[in-house]
Short mmCIF file of C-alpha atoms and ligand atoms in Angstrom, two decimals:
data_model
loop_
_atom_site.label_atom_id
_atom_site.label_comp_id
_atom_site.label_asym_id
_atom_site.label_seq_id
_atom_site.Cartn_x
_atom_site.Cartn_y
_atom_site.Cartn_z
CA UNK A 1 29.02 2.49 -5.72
CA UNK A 2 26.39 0.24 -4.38
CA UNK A 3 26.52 -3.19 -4.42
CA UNK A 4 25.00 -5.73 -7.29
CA UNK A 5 22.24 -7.13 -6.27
CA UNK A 6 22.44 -11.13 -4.98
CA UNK A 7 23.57 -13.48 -7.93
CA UNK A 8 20.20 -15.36 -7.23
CA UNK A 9 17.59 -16.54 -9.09
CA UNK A 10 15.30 -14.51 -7.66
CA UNK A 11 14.88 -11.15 -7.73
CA UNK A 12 14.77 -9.18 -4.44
CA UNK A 13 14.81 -5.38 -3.34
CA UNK A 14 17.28 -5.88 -0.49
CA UNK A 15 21.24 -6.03 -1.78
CA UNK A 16 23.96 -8.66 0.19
CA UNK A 17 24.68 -5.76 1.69
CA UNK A 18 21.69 -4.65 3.04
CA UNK A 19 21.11 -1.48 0.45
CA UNK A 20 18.05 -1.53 -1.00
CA UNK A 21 17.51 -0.10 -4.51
CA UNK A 22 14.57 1.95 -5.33
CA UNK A 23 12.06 0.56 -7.85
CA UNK A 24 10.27 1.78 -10.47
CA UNK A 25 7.10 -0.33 -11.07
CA UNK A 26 5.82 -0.10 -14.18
CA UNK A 27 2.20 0.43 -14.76
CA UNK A 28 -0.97 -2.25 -15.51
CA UNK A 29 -4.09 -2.19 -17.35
CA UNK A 30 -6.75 -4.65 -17.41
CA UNK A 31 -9.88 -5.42 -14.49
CA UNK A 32 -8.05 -5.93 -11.48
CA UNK A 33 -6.13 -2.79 -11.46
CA UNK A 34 -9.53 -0.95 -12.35
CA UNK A 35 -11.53 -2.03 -9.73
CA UNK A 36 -8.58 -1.69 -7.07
CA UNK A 37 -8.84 1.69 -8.13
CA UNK A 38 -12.37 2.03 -7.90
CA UNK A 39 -12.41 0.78 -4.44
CA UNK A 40 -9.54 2.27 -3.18
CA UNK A 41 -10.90 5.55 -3.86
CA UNK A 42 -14.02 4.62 -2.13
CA UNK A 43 -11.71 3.23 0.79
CA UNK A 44 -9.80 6.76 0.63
CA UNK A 45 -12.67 8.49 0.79
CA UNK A 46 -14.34 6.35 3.81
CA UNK A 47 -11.20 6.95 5.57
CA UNK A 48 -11.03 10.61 5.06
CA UNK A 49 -14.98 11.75 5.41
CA UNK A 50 -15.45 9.96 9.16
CA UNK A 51 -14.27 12.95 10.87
CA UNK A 52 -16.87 14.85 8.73
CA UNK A 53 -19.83 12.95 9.15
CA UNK A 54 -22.22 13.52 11.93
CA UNK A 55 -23.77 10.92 14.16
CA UNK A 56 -26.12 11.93 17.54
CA UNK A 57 -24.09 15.22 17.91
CA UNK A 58 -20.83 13.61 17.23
CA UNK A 59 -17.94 12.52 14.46
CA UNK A 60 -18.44 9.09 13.20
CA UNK A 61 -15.21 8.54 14.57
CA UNK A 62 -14.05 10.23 17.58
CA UNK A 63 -11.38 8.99 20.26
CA UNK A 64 -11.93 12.08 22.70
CA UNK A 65 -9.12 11.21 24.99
CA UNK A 66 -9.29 14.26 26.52
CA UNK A 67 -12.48 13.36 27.57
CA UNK A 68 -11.90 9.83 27.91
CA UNK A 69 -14.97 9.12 25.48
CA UNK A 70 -15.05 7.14 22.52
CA UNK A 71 -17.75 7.90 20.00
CA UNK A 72 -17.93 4.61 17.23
CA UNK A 73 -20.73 5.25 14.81
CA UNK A 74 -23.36 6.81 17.59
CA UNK A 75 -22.21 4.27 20.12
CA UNK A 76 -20.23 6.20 22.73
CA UNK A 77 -18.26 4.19 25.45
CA UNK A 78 -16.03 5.67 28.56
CA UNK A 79 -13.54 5.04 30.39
CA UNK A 80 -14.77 2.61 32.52
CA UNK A 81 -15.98 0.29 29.56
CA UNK A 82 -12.51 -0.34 28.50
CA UNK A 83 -12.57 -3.74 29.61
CA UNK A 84 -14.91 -4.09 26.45
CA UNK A 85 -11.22 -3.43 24.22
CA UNK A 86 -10.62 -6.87 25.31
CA UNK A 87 -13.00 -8.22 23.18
CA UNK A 88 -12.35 -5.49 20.16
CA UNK A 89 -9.34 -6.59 19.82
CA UNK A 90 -9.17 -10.12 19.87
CA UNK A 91 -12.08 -10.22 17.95
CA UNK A 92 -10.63 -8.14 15.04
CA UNK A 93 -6.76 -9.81 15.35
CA UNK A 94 -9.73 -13.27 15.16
CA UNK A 95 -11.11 -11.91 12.32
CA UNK A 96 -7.57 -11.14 10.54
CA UNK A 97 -6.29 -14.65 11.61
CA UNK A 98 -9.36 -16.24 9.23
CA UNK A 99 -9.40 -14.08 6.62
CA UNK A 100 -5.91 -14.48 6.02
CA UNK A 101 -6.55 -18.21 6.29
CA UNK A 102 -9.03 -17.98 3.66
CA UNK A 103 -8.14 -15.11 1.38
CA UNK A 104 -4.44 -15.16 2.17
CA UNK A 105 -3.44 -11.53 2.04
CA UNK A 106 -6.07 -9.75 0.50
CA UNK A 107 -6.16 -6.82 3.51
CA UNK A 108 -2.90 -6.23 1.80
CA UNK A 109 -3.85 -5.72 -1.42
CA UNK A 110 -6.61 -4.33 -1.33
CA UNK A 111 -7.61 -2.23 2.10
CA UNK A 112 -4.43 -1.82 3.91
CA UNK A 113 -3.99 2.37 3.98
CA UNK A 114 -0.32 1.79 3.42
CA UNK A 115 -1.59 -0.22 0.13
CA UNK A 116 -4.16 2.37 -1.26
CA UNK A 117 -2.25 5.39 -0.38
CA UNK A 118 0.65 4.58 -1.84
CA UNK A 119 -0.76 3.44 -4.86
CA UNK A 120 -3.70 5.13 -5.85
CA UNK A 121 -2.23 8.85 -4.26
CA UNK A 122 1.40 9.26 -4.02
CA UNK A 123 2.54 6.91 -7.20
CA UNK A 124 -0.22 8.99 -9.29
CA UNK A 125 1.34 11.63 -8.18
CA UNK A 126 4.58 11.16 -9.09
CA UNK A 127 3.12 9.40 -12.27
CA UNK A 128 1.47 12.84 -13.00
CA UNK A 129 4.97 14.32 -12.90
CA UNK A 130 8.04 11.66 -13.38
CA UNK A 131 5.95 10.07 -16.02
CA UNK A 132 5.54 6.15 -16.73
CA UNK A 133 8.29 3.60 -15.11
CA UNK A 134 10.94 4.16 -17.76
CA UNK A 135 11.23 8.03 -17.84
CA UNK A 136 11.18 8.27 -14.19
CA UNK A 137 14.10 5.57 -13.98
CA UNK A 138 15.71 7.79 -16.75
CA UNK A 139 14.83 10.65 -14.52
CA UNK A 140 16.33 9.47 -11.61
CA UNK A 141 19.64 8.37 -13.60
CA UNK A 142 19.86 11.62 -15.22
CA UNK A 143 22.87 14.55 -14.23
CA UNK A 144 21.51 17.10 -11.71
CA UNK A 145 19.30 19.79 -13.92
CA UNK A 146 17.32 22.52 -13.47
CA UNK A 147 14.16 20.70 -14.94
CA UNK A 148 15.23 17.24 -12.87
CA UNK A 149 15.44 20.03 -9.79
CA UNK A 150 11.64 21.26 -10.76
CA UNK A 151 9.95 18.24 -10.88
CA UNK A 152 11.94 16.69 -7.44
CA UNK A 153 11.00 19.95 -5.55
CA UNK A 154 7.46 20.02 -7.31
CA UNK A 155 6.98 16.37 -6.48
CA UNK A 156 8.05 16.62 -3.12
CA UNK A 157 5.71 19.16 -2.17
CA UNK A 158 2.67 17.46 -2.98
CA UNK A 159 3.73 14.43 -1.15
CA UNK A 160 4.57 16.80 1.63
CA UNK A 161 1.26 18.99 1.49
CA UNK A 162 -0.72 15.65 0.97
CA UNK A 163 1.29 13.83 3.90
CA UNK A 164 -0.06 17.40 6.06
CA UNK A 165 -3.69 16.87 5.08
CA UNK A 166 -3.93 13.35 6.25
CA UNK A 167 -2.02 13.94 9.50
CA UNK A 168 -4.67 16.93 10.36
CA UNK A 169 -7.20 14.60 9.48
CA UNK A 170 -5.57 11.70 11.52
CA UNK A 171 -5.69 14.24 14.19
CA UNK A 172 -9.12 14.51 13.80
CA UNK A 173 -9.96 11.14 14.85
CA UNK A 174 -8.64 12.21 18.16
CA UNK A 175 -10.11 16.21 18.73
CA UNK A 176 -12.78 16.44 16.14
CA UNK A 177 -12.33 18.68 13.09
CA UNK A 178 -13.64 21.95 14.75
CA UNK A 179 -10.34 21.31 17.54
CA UNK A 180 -8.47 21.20 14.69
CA UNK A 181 -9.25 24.03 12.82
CA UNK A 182 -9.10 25.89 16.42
CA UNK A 183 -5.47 24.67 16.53
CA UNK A 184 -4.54 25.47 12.63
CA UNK A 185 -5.84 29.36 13.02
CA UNK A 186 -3.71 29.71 16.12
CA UNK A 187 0.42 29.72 16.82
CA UNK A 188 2.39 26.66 16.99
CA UNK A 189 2.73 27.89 20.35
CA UNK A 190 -0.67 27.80 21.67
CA UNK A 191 -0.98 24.04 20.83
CA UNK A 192 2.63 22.69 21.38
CA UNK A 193 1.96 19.08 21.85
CA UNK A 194 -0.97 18.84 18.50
CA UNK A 195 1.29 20.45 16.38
CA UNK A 196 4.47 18.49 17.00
CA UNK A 197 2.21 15.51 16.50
CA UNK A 198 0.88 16.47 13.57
CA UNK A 199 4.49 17.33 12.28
CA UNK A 200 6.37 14.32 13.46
CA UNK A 201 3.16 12.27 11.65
CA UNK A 202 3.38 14.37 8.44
CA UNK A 203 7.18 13.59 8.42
CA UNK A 204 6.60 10.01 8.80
CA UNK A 205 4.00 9.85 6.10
CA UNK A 206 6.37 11.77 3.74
CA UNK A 207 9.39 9.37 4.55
CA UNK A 208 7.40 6.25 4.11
CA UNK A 209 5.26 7.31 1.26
CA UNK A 210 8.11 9.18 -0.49
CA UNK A 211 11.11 7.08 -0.14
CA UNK A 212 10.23 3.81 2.12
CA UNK A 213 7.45 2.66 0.47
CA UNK A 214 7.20 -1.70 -0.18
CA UNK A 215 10.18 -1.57 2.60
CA UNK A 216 7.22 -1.07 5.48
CA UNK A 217 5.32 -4.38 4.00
CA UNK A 218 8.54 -6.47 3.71
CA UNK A 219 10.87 -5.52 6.50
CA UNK A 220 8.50 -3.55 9.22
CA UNK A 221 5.04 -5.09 8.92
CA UNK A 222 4.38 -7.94 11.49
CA UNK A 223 1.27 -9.18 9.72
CA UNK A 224 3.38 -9.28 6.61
CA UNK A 225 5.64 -11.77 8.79
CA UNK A 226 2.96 -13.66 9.84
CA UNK A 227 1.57 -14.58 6.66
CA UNK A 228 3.52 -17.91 5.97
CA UNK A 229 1.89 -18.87 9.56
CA UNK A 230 -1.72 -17.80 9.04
CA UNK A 231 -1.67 -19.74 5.44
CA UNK A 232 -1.90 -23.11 4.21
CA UNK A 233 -2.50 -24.93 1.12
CA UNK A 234 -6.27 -23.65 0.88
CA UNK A 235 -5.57 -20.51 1.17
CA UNK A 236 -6.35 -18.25 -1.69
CA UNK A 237 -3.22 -16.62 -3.20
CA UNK A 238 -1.75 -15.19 -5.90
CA UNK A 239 0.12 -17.74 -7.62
CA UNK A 240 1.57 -18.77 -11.45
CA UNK A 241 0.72 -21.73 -13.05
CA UNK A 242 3.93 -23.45 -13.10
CA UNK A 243 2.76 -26.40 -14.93
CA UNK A 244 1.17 -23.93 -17.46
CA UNK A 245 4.21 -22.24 -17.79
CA UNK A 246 7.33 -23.94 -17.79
CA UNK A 247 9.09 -24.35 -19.31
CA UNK A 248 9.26 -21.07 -20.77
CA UNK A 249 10.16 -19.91 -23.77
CA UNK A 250 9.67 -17.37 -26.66
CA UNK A 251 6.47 -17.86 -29.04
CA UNK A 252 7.37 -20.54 -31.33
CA UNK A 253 9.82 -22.34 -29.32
CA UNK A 254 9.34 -25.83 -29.25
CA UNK A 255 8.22 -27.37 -26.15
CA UNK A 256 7.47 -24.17 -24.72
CA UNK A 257 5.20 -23.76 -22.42
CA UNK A 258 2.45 -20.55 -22.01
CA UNK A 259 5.23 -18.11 -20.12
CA UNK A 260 7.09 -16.34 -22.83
CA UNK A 261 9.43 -14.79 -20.54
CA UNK A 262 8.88 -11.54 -21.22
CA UNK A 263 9.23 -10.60 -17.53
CA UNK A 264 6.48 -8.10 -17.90
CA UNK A 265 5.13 -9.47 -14.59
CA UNK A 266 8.11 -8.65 -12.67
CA UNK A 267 8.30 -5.09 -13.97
CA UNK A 268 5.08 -4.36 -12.90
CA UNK A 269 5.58 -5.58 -9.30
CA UNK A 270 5.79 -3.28 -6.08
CA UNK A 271 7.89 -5.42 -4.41
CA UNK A 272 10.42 -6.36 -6.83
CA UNK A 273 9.63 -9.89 -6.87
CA UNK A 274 9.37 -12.66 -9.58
CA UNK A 275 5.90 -14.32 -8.61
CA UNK A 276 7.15 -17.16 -10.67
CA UNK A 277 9.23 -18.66 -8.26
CA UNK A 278 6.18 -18.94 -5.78
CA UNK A 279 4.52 -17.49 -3.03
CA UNK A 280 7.37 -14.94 -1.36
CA UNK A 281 6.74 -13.34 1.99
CA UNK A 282 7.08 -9.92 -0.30
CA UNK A 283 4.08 -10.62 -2.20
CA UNK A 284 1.12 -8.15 -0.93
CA UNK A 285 -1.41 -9.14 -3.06
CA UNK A 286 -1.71 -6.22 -5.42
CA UNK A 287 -3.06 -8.03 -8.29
CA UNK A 288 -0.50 -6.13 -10.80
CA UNK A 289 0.92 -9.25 -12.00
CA UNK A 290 -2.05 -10.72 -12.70
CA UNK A 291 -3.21 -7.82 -15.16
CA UNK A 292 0.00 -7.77 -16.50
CA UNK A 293 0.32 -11.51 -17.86
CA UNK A 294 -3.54 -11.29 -18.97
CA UNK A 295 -2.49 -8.71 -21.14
CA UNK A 296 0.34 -10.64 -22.57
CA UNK A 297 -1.64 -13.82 -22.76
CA UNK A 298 -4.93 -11.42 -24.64
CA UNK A 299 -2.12 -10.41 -26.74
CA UNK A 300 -1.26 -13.82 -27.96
CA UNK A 301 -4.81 -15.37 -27.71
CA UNK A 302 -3.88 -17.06 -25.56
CA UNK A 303 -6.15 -17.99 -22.30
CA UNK A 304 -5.65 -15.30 -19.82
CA UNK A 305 -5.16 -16.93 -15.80
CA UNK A 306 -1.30 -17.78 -15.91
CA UNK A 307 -1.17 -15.83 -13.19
CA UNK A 308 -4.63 -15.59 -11.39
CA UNK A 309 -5.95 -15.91 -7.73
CA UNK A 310 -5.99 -19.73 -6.74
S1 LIG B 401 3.98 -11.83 -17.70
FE1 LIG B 401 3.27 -13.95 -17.96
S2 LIG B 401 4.26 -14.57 -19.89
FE2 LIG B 401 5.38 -12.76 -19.20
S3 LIG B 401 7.08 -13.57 -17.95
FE3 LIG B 401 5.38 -13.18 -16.53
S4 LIG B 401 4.32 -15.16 -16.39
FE4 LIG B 401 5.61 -15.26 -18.22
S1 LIG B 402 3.98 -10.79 -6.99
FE1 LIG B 402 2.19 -9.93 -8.08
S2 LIG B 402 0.57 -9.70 -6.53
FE2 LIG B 402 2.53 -10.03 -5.44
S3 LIG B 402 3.24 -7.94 -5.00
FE3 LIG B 402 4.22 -8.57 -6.94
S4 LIG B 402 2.81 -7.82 -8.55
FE4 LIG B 402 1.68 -7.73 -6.59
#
């Protein structure tokens, strides 16, 4: 039997003894979560079209290492300007460094292509299917059936074929879409090294996607370790107004303050976390909190923002 989780305060997805139990976020409404989805499919659809798009003869996008050529948007550099890299990357980890400074960890939340592919493509996915937070919790609690077996197999193909389509496309990046369709008509055989590749990628993307999931930001992600170094008390972050709020109490309680405690904003939450007890190293920015206590506070008439960027 697994262990309870830590008799904290606090909510966390990691057990005292190191299990982690799988969450079931539930889902938001309201104008953060609709134009996260709005860009995100933009974002989705940036990342996916480069290999597709054309510029002076070549993808948009295109690391030809076998050539040793790098084609960036109709600028194409060699071998010999790799010394230029030097600047790339500082410049970008630079750029990362002061954004985060400033906007705390909105690459998180809103371009990171761990963020919108697990949100806006695998969890609609297995929204589609499980259905909304509770019925796939029920789901998963549920005696082995034949209908339980259905939708895990069903589900887990998609995320599979889905996981396959973005590691060919991945691999695009690197031989151009025509090598890859080259490679997909032939045998396994005739392109040994591509095709484990692509494999060992789409089995990656299926185990994080599928099962992993806020794990990668909270336990894996360097960045995500980082972030209580590249922030200070400027920075903009998600955060609940604890002066607002507390103390909390149900409507009607006297001496309450605006936070009902109706937890709504830790069931929506991807990482399991209670923003209420401040900014967490978990926190990736995803806004879902914020829609969910507007909602509660619309709800109530009272003014929305208990939870809001700051
Ligand atoms: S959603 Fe808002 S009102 Fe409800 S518990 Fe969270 S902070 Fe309090
Ligand atoms: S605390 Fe709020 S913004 Fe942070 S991850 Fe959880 S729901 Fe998203």
């Amino acid at each position: 039997m697994a262990a309870p989780l830590p008799n904290r305060d606090f909510v966390t997805t990691i057990r005292d003894d190191g299990s982690r139990p799988f969450l079931f976020p539930a889902d938001t409404h309201g104008r953060f979560t609709t134009v996260r989805r709005i860009w995100s499919l933009l974002l989705i659809a940036f990342y996916l079209s480069l290999p597709w798009i054309q510029i002076n003869g070549y993808p948009a996008v295109f690391l030809d290492i076998a050539q040793r050529r790098f084609h960036l948007f109709g600028l194409t550099l060699a071998a010999q300007d790799v010394w230029l890299m030097f600047f790339v990357i500082t410049g970008l980890g630079f750029s990362l460094f002061f954004v985060t400074a400033l906007f705390g960890r909105i690459w998180c939340g809103w371009a990171c292509p761990h963020t919108v592919f697990l949100d806006h493509v695998y969890r609609r996915i297995e929204r589609a299917i499980d259905g909304d937070a509770v019925s796939r919790r029920l789901l998963d609690e549920a005696p082995a059936s034949g209908g339980k077996l259905f939708k895990r197999v069903f589900k887990h193909s998609l995320y599979i074929l889905v996981s396959a389509v973005i590691a060919h496309l991945f691999l695009a990046y690197f031989v151009s879409l025509p090598e890859v369709w080259v490679m997909v008509s032939a045998a396994p055989t005739a392109h040994w090294s591509a095709f484990a590749f692509m494999a060992v990628f789409t089995g990656i993307l299926y185990f994080n996607f599928g099962w992993f999931r806020e794990q990668l930001c909270i336990v894996i992600c360097p960045y995500g370790r980082l972030q209580s170094a590249l922030i200070d008390d400027n920075s903009l972050v998600i955060g609940y107004d604890m002066k607002r709020g507390e103390p909390r109490g149900k409507v009607g309680t006297e001496g309450a303050g605006a936070c009902v405690a109706c937890n709504r904003c830790v069931q929506v939450c991807p990482t399991g976390i209670d923003i209420r007890q401040g900014l967490q190293l978990e926190c990736v920015g995803c806004t879902a909190c914020i829609d969910a206590c507007d909602d509660v506070m619309t709800r109530l008439h009272r003014p929305r923002g208990l939870i809001r960027y700051d």
